[in-house]
CSV table of N, CA and C in Angstrom, one decimal:
chain,number,residue,atom,x,y,z
V,926,MET,N,0.8,-1.4,0.1
V,926,MET,CA,0.4,0.3,-0.2
V,926,MET,C,0.8,1.6,0.0
V,927,THR,N,0.6,2.3,-0.8
V,927,THR,CA,1.5,3.7,-0.9
V,927,THR,C,1.3,4.9,0.2
V,928,ARG,N,1.5,5.4,1.2
V,928,ARG,CA,1.8,5.8,1.9
V,928,ARG,C,2.3,7.4,1.6
V,929,ILE,N,0.8,8.1,1.9
V,929,ILE,CA,0.2,9.1,1.6
V,929,ILE,C,1.4,10.2,2.5
V,930,ALA,N,2.1,11.2,2.3
V,930,ALA,CA,2.6,11.9,3.3
V,930,ALA,C,1.9,12.9,3.6
V,931,PRO,N,1.6,13.2,4.9
V,931,PRO,CA,0.6,13.8,6.1
V,931,PRO,C,-0.1,15.1,5.7
V,932,ALA,N,1.4,15.8,4.7
V,932,ALA,CA,1.0,17.3,4.3
V,932,ALA,C,0.1,17.1,2.9
V,933,ARG,N,-0.1,16.1,2.8
V,933,ARG,CA,-0.6,15.6,0.4
V,933,ARG,C,-1.4,15.7,1.0
V,934,LEU,N,-2.0,14.5,2.5
V,934,LEU,CA,-3.6,14.2,3.3
V,934,LEU,C,-4.4,15.6,3.7
V,935,LEU,N,-3.8,16.1,4.1
V,935,LEU,CA,-4.0,17.9,5.0
V,935,LEU,C,-4.5,18.7,3.5
V,936,ALA,N,-3.9,18.3,2.6
V,936,ALA,CA,-4.2,19.4,1.5
V,936,ALA,C,-5.7,18.5,0.6
V,937,LEU,N,-5.5,17.4,0.5
V,937,LEU,CA,-6.4,16.9,0.0
V,937,LEU,C,-7.8,16.6,0.8
V,938,ALA,N,-7.5,16.7,2.3
V,938,ALA,CA,-8.9,17.3,2.5
V,938,ALA,C,-9.2,18.7,2.6
V,939,ALA,N,-8.2,19.5,2.6
V,939,ALA,CA,-9.1,21.1,2.4
V,939,ALA,C,-9.4,20.6,1.5
V,940,LEU,N,-9.1,20.1,0.2
V,940,LEU,CA,-9.7,20.2,-1.1
V,940,LEU,C,-11.5,19.3,-0.9
V,941,LEU,N,-11.1,18.3,-0.5
V,941,LEU,CA,-12.3,17.9,-0.4
V,941,LEU,C,-14.5,18.7,-0.4
V,942,PRO,N,-13.9,19.4,0.6
V,942,PRO,CA,-15.1,19.8,1.1
V,942,PRO,C,-15.9,20.7,0.0
V,943,LEU,N,-14.4,21.8,-1.3
V,943,LEU,CA,-14.6,22.4,-2.4
V,943,LEU,C,-15.2,21.2,-3.3
V,944,ALA,N,-15.3,19.9,-3.4
V,944,ALA,CA,-15.3,19.6,-4.4
V,944,ALA,C,-17.1,18.6,-4.3
V,945,THR,N,-17.2,18.5,-3.0
V,945,THR,CA,-18.3,17.5,-3.0
V,945,THR,C,-19.2,19.5,-2.7
V,946,SER,N,-19.2,19.8,-2.1
V,946,SER,CA,-19.7,21.3,-2.2
V,946,SER,C,-20.3,21.6,-3.7
V,947,ALA,N,-19.4,21.1,-4.6
V,947,ALA,CA,-19.8,21.6,-6.2
V,947,ALA,C,-20.7,20.6,-6.8
V,948,LEU,N,-20.5,19.4,-6.3
V,948,LEU,CA,-21.2,18.5,-5.8
V,948,LEU,C,-22.9,18.2,-5.9
V,949,ALA,N,-22.9,18.5,-4.3
V,949,ALA,CA,-24.3,18.8,-3.4
V,949,ALA,C,-24.7,19.8,-4.8
V,950,GLN,N,-24.6,20.9,-5.2
V,950,GLN,CA,-25.4,22.4,-5.0
V,950,GLN,C,-25.9,21.4,-6.9
V,951,GLN,N,-25.4,20.5,-7.4
V,951,GLN,CA,-26.2,19.9,-8.1
V,951,GLN,C,-27.2,18.8,-7.9
V,952,LYS,N,-28.7,19.0,-8.3
V,952,LYS,CA,-29.8,18.2,-8.2
V,952,LYS,C,-29.0,16.7,-8.6
V,953,ILE,N,-30.1,16.1,-7.9
V,953,ILE,CA,-29.9,14.3,-8.6
V,953,ILE,C,-30.1,14.2,-10.0
V,954,GLU,N,-30.8,14.8,-10.7
V,954,GLU,CA,-31.5,14.6,-11.9
V,954,GLU,C,-30.4,15.2,-12.6
V,955,GLN,N,-30.0,16.1,-11.8
V,955,GLN,CA,-28.8,16.5,-12.6
V,955,GLN,C,-27.4,15.5,-13.4
V,956,GLN,N,-27.1,15.1,-11.7
V,956,GLN,CA,-25.8,14.1,-12.1
V,956,GLN,C,-25.9,12.7,-12.4
V,957,MET,N,-27.1,12.2,-13.3
V,957,MET,CA,-27.2,11.2,-13.7
V,957,MET,C,-28.2,11.7,-15.3
V,958,SER,N,-27.5,11.1,-16.0
V,958,SER,CA,-28.2,10.7,-17.5
V,958,SER,C,-29.7,10.5,-17.1
V,959,TYR,N,-30.6,11.0,-18.7
V,959,TYR,CA,-31.9,10.5,-18.2
V,959,TYR,C,-32.6,9.3,-17.9
V,960,GLU,N,-31.1,8.5,-18.8
V,960,GLU,CA,-31.3,6.8,-19.3
V,960,GLU,C,-31.0,6.6,-17.7
V,961,GLN,N,-29.9,6.6,-17.1
V,961,GLN,CA,-30.5,6.4,-15.5
V,961,GLN,C,-31.1,6.9,-14.7
V,962,PHE,N,-31.5,8.1,-15.1
V,962,PHE,CA,-32.8,8.6,-13.6
V,962,PHE,C,-34.2,8.3,-14.5
V,963,LYS,N,-34.3,7.7,-15.5
V,963,LYS,CA,-35.2,7.1,-15.5
V,963,LYS,C,-35.4,4.8,-15.2
V,964,ALA,N,-34.1,4.7,-15.3
V,964,ALA,CA,-34.0,2.6,-15.3
V,964,ALA,C,-33.7,3.5,-13.8
V,965,SER,N,-34.0,4.3,-12.6
V,965,SER,CA,-33.7,4.1,-11.0
V,965,SER,C,-35.3,4.4,-10.7
V,966,GLY,N,-36.0,4.4,-11.7
V,966,GLY,CA,-37.8,5.1,-11.3
V,966,GLY,C,-37.8,6.0,-10.7
V,967,LEU,N,-36.3,6.8,-10.4
V,967,LEU,CA,-36.9,8.0,-10.1
V,967,LEU,C,-37.7,9.4,-10.8
V,968,ASP,N,-38.0,9.4,-11.9
V,968,ASP,CA,-38.3,10.3,-13.0
V,968,ASP,C,-40.7,9.8,-12.3
V,969,LYS,N,-40.4,8.9,-11.6
V,969,LYS,CA,-41.9,8.7,-11.1
V,969,LYS,C,-42.3,9.5,-9.8
V,970,LEU,N,-41.1,9.9,-8.3
V,970,LEU,CA,-41.5,10.7,-7.9
V,970,LEU,C,-41.9,12.3,-8.3
V,971,SER,N,-42.7,13.1,-7.6
V,971,SER,CA,-43.2,14.5,-7.4
V,971,SER,C,-42.5,15.5,-7.4
V,972,ALA,N,-42.4,16.4,-7.7
V,972,ALA,CA,-41.6,17.5,-7.8
V,972,ALA,C,-41.3,17.7,-6.3
V,973,GLY,N,-42.2,17.8,-5.1
V,973,GLY,CA,-42.0,18.0,-4.1
V,973,GLY,C,-40.8,16.5,-3.2
V,974,GLU,N,-40.9,15.1,-3.8
V,974,GLU,CA,-40.3,14.3,-3.3
V,974,GLU,C,-39.2,14.5,-4.0
V,975,LEU,N,-38.9,14.7,-5.4
V,975,LEU,CA,-37.6,15.0,-5.9
V,975,LEU,C,-37.1,16.2,-4.8
V,976,ALA,N,-37.4,17.2,-4.0
V,976,ALA,CA,-37.1,17.9,-3.8
V,976,ALA,C,-36.5,17.4,-2.1
V,977,ASN,N,-37.2,16.6,-1.4
V,977,ASN,CA,-37.0,16.1,-0.4
V,977,ASN,C,-35.8,15.2,-0.5
V,978,LEU,N,-36.0,14.2,-1.8
V,978,LEU,CA,-34.3,13.5,-1.5
V,978,LEU,C,-33.1,14.6,-1.7
V,979,ASN,N,-33.1,15.2,-3.0
V,979,ASN,CA,-32.1,16.1,-3.2
V,979,ASN,C,-32.0,16.8,-2.4
V,980,ALA,N,-32.8,17.0,-1.3
V,980,ALA,CA,-32.3,17.6,-0.2
V,980,ALA,C,-31.8,16.5,1.2
V,981,TRP,N,-32.2,15.6,1.2
V,981,TRP,CA,-31.9,14.1,2.0
V,981,TRP,C,-30.3,14.2,1.8
V,982,LEU,N,-29.9,13.6,0.2
V,982,LEU,CA,-28.4,13.5,-0.7
V,982,LEU,C,-27.5,15.2,0.1
V,983,GLU,N,-28.0,16.1,0.2
V,983,GLU,CA,-27.2,17.1,0.0
V,983,GLU,C,-26.8,17.2,1.7
V,984,GLY,N,-27.9,16.5,2.4
V,984,GLY,CA,-27.2,16.9,3.5
V,984,GLY,C,-26.4,15.3,4.3
V,985,LYS,N,-27.0,14.6,3.4
V,985,LYS,CA,-25.6,13.2,4.0
V,985,LYS,C,-24.3,13.4,3.4
V,986,LEU,N,-24.6,13.6,2.6
V,986,LEU,CA,-23.3,14.6,1.5
V,986,LEU,C,-21.8,15.2,2.8
V,987,GLU,N,-22.9,16.2,3.0
V,987,GLU,CA,-22.2,17.3,3.9
V,987,GLU,C,-21.7,16.6,4.9
V,988,VAL,N,-22.8,15.7,5.9
V,988,VAL,CA,-21.8,15.0,7.1
V,988,VAL,C,-20.6,14.0,6.1
V,989,GLU,N,-20.9,13.2,5.6
V,989,GLU,CA,-20.0,12.3,5.4
V,989,GLU,C,-18.7,12.7,4.7
V,990,THR,N,-18.6,13.9,4.6
V,990,THR,CA,-17.9,14.8,4.1
V,990,THR,C,-16.7,15.0,5.0
V,991,ALA,N,-17.7,16.0,6.0
V,991,ALA,CA,-16.9,16.4,7.4
V,991,ALA,C,-16.4,15.3,8.1
V,992,LYS,N,-17.0,14.2,8.2
V,992,LYS,CA,-16.3,12.8,9.2
V,992,LYS,C,-15.3,12.4,7.6
V,993,ALA,N,-14.8,12.7,6.5
V,993,ALA,CA,-13.9,12.3,5.8
V,993,ALA,C,-12.6,12.7,6.0
V,994,VAL,N,-13.0,14.2,6.0
V,994,VAL,CA,-11.8,14.9,6.6
V,994,VAL,C,-11.4,14.9,8.1
V,995,GLU,N,-12.6,14.6,8.9
V,995,GLU,CA,-11.6,14.8,10.2
V,995,GLU,C,-10.9,13.1,10.5
V,996,GLY,N,-11.3,12.4,9.4
V,996,GLY,CA,-11.0,11.1,9.3
V,996,GLY,C,-9.1,11.5,8.7
V,997,VAL,N,-9.0,12.2,8.1
V,997,VAL,CA,-8.0,12.2,6.9
V,997,VAL,C,-7.1,12.7,7.8
V,998,ARG,N,-7.2,13.7,8.9
V,998,ARG,CA,-6.7,14.1,9.8
V,998,ARG,C,-6.2,14.3,11.1
V,999,GLN,N,-6.9,13.0,11.9
V,999,GLN,CA,-7.2,11.8,12.6
V,999,GLN,C,-5.6,10.8,12.4
V,1000,GLU,N,-5.9,10.0,10.5
V,1000,GLU,CA,-4.9,9.3,10.4
V,1000,GLU,C,-3.3,10.7,10.0
V,1001,SER,N,-3.8,11.6,9.3
V,1001,SER,CA,-2.0,11.6,9.5
V,1001,SER,C,-1.4,12.3,10.7
V,1002,GLY,N,-2.1,12.6,11.8
V,1002,GLY,CA,-1.8,13.0,12.9
V,1002,GLY,C,-1.2,14.1,13.2
V,1003,ASP,N,-1.5,15.0,11.8
V,1003,ASP,CA,-1.2,16.8,11.6
V,1003,ASP,C,-1.5,17.7,13.6
V,1004,ASP,N,-1.6,16.9,14.1
V,1004,ASP,CA,-2.1,18.5,15.2
V,1004,ASP,C,-1.0,19.4,15.8
V,1005,ARG,N,-0.6,20.0,14.2
V,1005,ARG,CA,0.7,20.9,14.6
V,1005,ARG,C,0.9,22.1,15.5
V,1006,ARG,N,-0.7,22.4,16.4
V,1006,ARG,CA,-1.0,24.2,16.7
V,1006,ARG,C,0.9,24.3,17.7
V,1007,GLY,N,1.2,25.0,17.1
V,1007,GLY,CA,2.3,25.6,18.5
V,1007,GLY,C,3.5,25.3,17.8
V,1008,LEU,N,3.8,24.5,16.3
V,1008,LEU,CA,4.9,23.5,16.0
V,1008,LEU,C,5.6,24.7,14.9
V,1009,THR,N,4.5,24.6,13.8
V,1009,THR,CA,5.5,25.6,13.0
V,1009,THR,C,4.1,26.6,11.9
V,1010,GLN,N,5.0,27.2,11.7
V,1010,GLN,CA,5.0,28.3,10.9
V,1010,GLN,C,2.6,28.4,10.4
V,1011,ARG,N,2.9,27.8,9.6
V,1011,ARG,CA,1.8,27.2,9.4
V,1011,ARG,C,0.8,26.0,9.7
V,1012,GLU,N,0.2,26.9,10.9
V,1012,GLU,CA,-0.8,25.9,11.6
V,1012,GLU,C,-1.7,25.9,11.8
V,1013,SER,N,-2.8,25.5,12.9
V,1013,SER,CA,-3.8,25.7,13.3
V,1013,SER,C,-4.3,27.1,14.4
V,1014,ARG,N,-4.7,28.3,14.1
V,1014,ARG,CA,-4.5,28.8,15.7
V,1014,ARG,C,-5.3,28.8,16.3
V,1015,ASP,N,-6.0,27.5,16.8
V,1015,ASP,CA,-7.3,26.8,17.4
V,1015,ASP,C,-6.6,27.3,18.6
V,1016,PRO,N,-7.7,27.7,19.9
V,1016,PRO,CA,-6.9,27.4,21.5
V,1016,PRO,C,-6.6,26.0,21.8
V,1017,VAL,N,-6.3,25.9,22.5
V,1017,VAL,CA,-5.5,24.2,23.1
V,1017,VAL,C,-6.0,23.6,24.5
V,1018,ALA,N,-6.9,23.1,24.1
V,1018,ALA,CA,-7.9,23.0,26.4
V,1018,ALA,C,-7.6,21.7,26.4
V,1019,ALA,N,-6.8,21.3,27.2
V,1019,ALA,CA,-6.4,20.4,27.9
V,1019,ALA,C,-6.1,19.8,29.6
V,1020,ALA,N,-5.5,19.0,29.8
V,1020,ALA,CA,-4.7,18.8,31.5
V,1020,ALA,C,-3.6,18.5,31.6
V,1021,ILE,N,-2.9,19.2,32.6
V,1021,ILE,CA,-1.2,18.8,32.6
V,1021,ILE,C,-1.5,17.4,33.4
V,1022,THR,N,-1.0,16.8,32.6
V,1022,THR,CA,-0.7,15.6,33.6
V,1022,THR,C,0.4,15.5,34.5
V,1023,GLY,N,-0.4,15.7,35.9
V,1023,GLY,CA,0.6,15.4,36.6
V,1023,GLY,C,0.5,16.1,37.8
V,1024,ALA,N,1.2,16.0,38.7
V,1024,ALA,CA,1.3,17.0,39.2
V,1024,ALA,C,2.4,18.6,38.6
V,1025,PHE,N,1.6,20.1,38.9
V,1025,PHE,CA,2.0,21.1,38.4
V,1025,PHE,C,1.9,21.9,39.5
V,1026,THR,N,3.5,22.5,39.6
V,1026,THR,CA,4.1,22.9,40.7
V,1026,THR,C,4.2,24.3,40.8
V,1027,GLY,N,3.1,25.4,39.7
V,1027,GLY,CA,4.1,26.6,39.3
V,1027,GLY,C,4.4,26.9,38.4
V,1028,PHE,N,4.7,28.1,37.4
V,1028,PHE,CA,5.5,28.5,36.3
V,1028,PHE,C,6.8,28.9,37.0
V,1029,GLY,N,7.6,28.6,35.7
V,1029,GLY,CA,9.2,29.0,36.2
V,1029,GLY,C,9.6,28.9,34.2
V,1030,LYS,N,10.4,30.0,34.2
V,1030,LYS,CA,11.0,29.8,32.9
V,1030,LYS,C,11.8,28.4,33.3
V,1031,GLY,N,11.5,27.7,31.4
V,1031,GLY,CA,12.6,26.1,31.0
V,1031,GLY,C,11.4,25.2,31.7
V,1032,ARG,N,10.3,25.2,32.2
V,1032,ARG,CA,9.8,24.3,32.7
V,1032,ARG,C,9.0,23.7,31.5
V,1033,GLN,N,8.5,22.2,31.8
V,1033,GLN,CA,7.8,22.0,30.9
V,1033,GLN,C,6.7,21.1,31.5
V,1034,PHE,N,5.3,21.2,30.2
V,1034,PHE,CA,4.0,21.2,30.5
V,1034,PHE,C,3.8,19.7,29.8
V,1035,THR,N,3.3,18.6,30.1
V,1035,THR,CA,2.8,17.7,29.3
V,1035,THR,C,1.4,18.0,30.1
V,1036,LEU,N,0.9,17.2,28.7
V,1036,LEU,CA,-0.7,17.5,28.5
V,1036,LEU,C,-1.2,16.0,28.0
V,1037,ASP,N,-2.3,15.7,28.4
V,1037,ASP,CA,-2.6,15.3,28.1
V,1037,ASP,C,-3.1,14.1,27.1
V,1038,ASN,N,-3.1,15.6,25.9
V,1038,ASN,CA,-3.1,15.1,24.6
V,1038,ASN,C,-1.8,14.9,23.9
V,1039,GLY,N,-0.8,14.2,24.8
V,1039,GLY,CA,0.6,13.9,24.5
V,1039,GLY,C,1.2,14.7,23.7
V,1040,GLN,N,0.8,16.2,23.8
V,1040,GLN,CA,1.4,17.5,23.3
V,1040,GLN,C,2.0,17.9,24.4
V,1041,VAL,N,4.3,18.4,24.8
V,1041,VAL,CA,4.7,18.8,25.1
V,1041,VAL,C,5.0,20.5,25.2
V,1042,TRP,N,4.4,21.2,26.3
V,1042,TRP,CA,4.8,22.9,26.1
V,1042,TRP,C,5.5,23.4,27.0
V,1043,GLN,N,6.6,24.4,26.5
V,1043,GLN,CA,7.7,24.4,27.3
V,1043,GLN,C,7.6,26.6,27.7
V,1044,GLN,N,8.0,26.5,28.7
V,1044,GLN,CA,7.5,28.1,29.1
V,1044,GLN,C,9.2,28.7,28.5
V,1045,ILE,N,9.1,30.1,28.5
V,1045,ILE,CA,9.8,30.9,27.6
V,1045,ILE,C,10.3,32.4,28.3
V,1046,ASP,N,9.6,32.4,29.2
V,1046,ASP,CA,9.6,33.9,29.2
V,1046,ASP,C,9.2,33.9,31.2
V,1047,GLU,N,9.5,34.5,32.0
V,1047,GLU,CA,9.6,34.6,33.5
V,1047,GLU,C,8.7,34.8,34.5
V,1048,ALA,N,7.4,34.3,33.6
V,1048,ALA,CA,5.8,34.9,34.7
V,1048,ALA,C,6.2,32.9,35.5
V,1049,SER,N,6.1,34.1,36.7
V,1049,SER,CA,5.6,33.2,37.6
V,1049,SER,C,4.3,32.8,38.8
V,1050,LEU,N,4.5,31.8,39.4
V,1050,LEU,CA,3.1,31.5,39.6
V,1050,LEU,C,3.1,30.6,40.5
V,1051,SER,N,2.8,30.5,42.3
V,1051,SER,CA,3.2,29.5,43.0
V,1051,SER,C,1.9,28.7,42.9
V,1052,ALA,N,1.8,27.2,42.9
V,1052,ALA,CA,0.5,26.7,43.1
V,1052,ALA,C,1.3,24.7,43.0
V,1053,LYS,N,0.4,24.3,43.8
V,1053,LYS,CA,0.8,22.9,43.5
V,1053,LYS,C,-0.7,22.4,43.8
V,1054,LEU,N,-1.2,21.9,42.4
V,1054,LEU,CA,-2.4,21.3,41.9
V,1054,LEU,C,-2.0,20.0,40.9
V,1055,ASP,N,-2.9,19.2,40.9
V,1055,ASP,CA,-2.9,18.1,40.1
V,1055,ASP,C,-3.7,17.9,39.1
V,1056,ASN,N,-3.4,17.6,37.8
V,1056,ASN,CA,-3.9,17.2,36.9
V,1056,ASN,C,-4.4,18.9,36.6
V,1057,PRO,N,-4.3,20.1,36.6
V,1057,PRO,CA,-5.5,21.1,36.0
V,1057,PRO,C,-5.3,21.2,34.8
V,1058,LYS,N,-6.8,21.8,34.8
V,1058,LYS,CA,-7.3,21.7,33.4
V,1058,LYS,C,-6.6,23.4,32.9
V,1059,VAL,N,-6.1,23.2,31.4
V,1059,VAL,CA,-5.2,24.4,31.1
V,1059,VAL,C,-5.7,25.0,29.8
V,1060,ARG,N,-5.4,26.0,29.8
V,1060,ARG,CA,-5.5,26.5,27.7
V,1060,ARG,C,-4.8,27.3,27.5
V,1061,ILE,N,-4.4,26.6,26.8
V,1061,ILE,CA,-3.2,27.1,25.4
V,1061,ILE,C,-3.9,28.6,24.4
V,1062,THR,N,-3.7,29.5,24.7
V,1062,THR,CA,-4.1,29.5,23.7
V,1062,THR,C,-2.6,31.0,22.6
V,1063,PRO,N,-3.2,31.2,21.1
V,1063,PRO,CA,-2.1,32.1,20.5
V,1063,PRO,C,-2.7,33.5,20.7
V,1064,SER,N,-1.2,34.6,20.9
V,1064,SER,CA,-0.8,35.9,20.4
V,1064,SER,C,-2.3,36.2,19.4
V,1065,LEU,N,-2.6,37.4,19.5
V,1065,LEU,CA,-3.6,38.0,18.5
V,1065,LEU,C,-2.4,39.0,17.2
V,1066,LEU,N,-1.0,39.1,17.8
V,1066,LEU,CA,-0.2,39.0,16.6
V,1066,LEU,C,1.1,38.4,16.6
V,1067,GLY,N,2.3,37.6,15.5
V,1067,GLY,CA,2.7,36.8,16.4
V,1067,GLY,C,2.6,35.1,16.6
V,1068,GLY,N,3.8,34.8,16.4
V,1068,GLY,CA,3.5,33.6,16.3
V,1068,GLY,C,3.7,32.8,18.1
V,1069,ALA,N,3.3,34.2,19.1
V,1069,ALA,CA,3.7,33.8,20.7
V,1069,ALA,C,2.3,32.6,20.6
V,1070,TRP,N,2.5,32.0,22.0
V,1070,TRP,CA,0.9,31.4,22.4
V,1070,TRP,C,1.9,31.5,24.2
V,1071,TYR,N,0.0,31.6,24.7
V,1071,TYR,CA,0.5,31.6,26.3
V,1071,TYR,C,-0.4,30.5,27.0
V,1072,LEU,N,-0.3,29.7,28.1
V,1072,LEU,CA,-0.7,29.1,28.5
V,1072,LEU,C,-1.4,29.5,30.3
V,1073,ALA,N,-2.5,29.1,30.3
V,1073,ALA,CA,-3.4,29.4,31.7
V,1073,ALA,C,-3.7,28.5,32.4
V,1074,VAL,N,-3.9,28.3,33.9
V,1074,VAL,CA,-4.5,27.7,34.3
V,1074,VAL,C,-5.7,28.0,34.9
V,1075,ASP,N,-6.7,27.1,34.7
V,1075,ASP,CA,-7.9,27.5,34.7
V,1075,ASP,C,-7.7,27.6,37.1
V,1076,GLY,N,-8.5,29.3,36.9
V,1076,GLY,CA,-9.0,29.4,38.3
V,1076,GLY,C,-7.3,30.4,38.4
V,1077,TYR,N,-6.9,30.6,37.8
V,1077,TYR,CA,-5.7,31.8,38.1
V,1077,TYR,C,-5.6,32.6,36.5
V,1078,ASN,N,-4.6,33.6,36.9
V,1078,ASN,CA,-4.8,34.9,35.8
V,1078,ASN,C,-3.5,35.3,35.5
V,1079,THR,N,-2.6,34.7,35.7
V,1079,THR,CA,-1.2,34.8,35.5
V,1079,THR,C,-0.9,33.6,34.2
V,1080,ARG,N,-0.8,33.7,33.0
V,1080,ARG,CA,-0.2,33.2,31.5
V,1080,ARG,C,1.5,33.1,31.7
V,1081,ALA,N,1.7,32.2,31.3
V,1081,ALA,CA,3.0,32.3,30.9
V,1081,ALA,C,3.1,31.8,29.5
V,1082,LYS,N,4.1,32.2,28.5
V,1082,LYS,CA,4.3,32.2,27.2
V,1082,LYS,C,5.5,31.1,27.5
V,1083,VAL,N,4.8,30.5,26.2
V,1083,VAL,CA,5.5,28.8,26.1
V,1083,VAL,C,5.4,28.5,24.9
V,1084,GLN,N,6.5,28.1,24.6
V,1084,GLN,CA,6.7,27.3,22.7
V,1084,GLN,C,6.5,25.4,22.6
V,1085,ARG,N,5.5,24.7,22.0
V,1085,ARG,CA,5.5,23.5,21.9
V,1085,ARG,C,6.8,23.0,21.4
V,1086,VAL,N,7.5,22.1,22.3
V,1086,VAL,CA,8.6,21.1,21.6
V,1086,VAL,C,7.9,19.8,21.3
V,1087,LYS,N,6.8,19.5,21.6
V,1087,LYS,CA,6.3,17.9,21.1
V,1087,LYS,C,4.9,18.0,20.9
């Protein structure tokens, strides 16, 4: 079996909704030849029944496209937030695995989703928590990311290392 590079899989996943959207805009009677349409018995449907069938097909196509895109993303394992310039800018909501003893420059935080982030600024926070929930958000400008522990106002500037 030929293995497709994760970048190519993601490119295909990005194009899939466009292709299916164009297909969904065509009614079933436009997608089939007249002979196919008649042979399937669809020519016996009323205008209302045909409209309902087209609406159902469009919804089904959207659902299946979304599943396919998510499958490609999971297969490629390409959750690159915080690692590259061409990355998702979606916030990360997770929990730190194990004990959290506060912020300190150079400390690494392993999340329950497998990501590892390292603090790169001098922010400090003294706390002792087990498996605290955290939110990592991108800055509005530039490529900086900030980690905040639920229940605390202090944020630490972090960079993803894994």
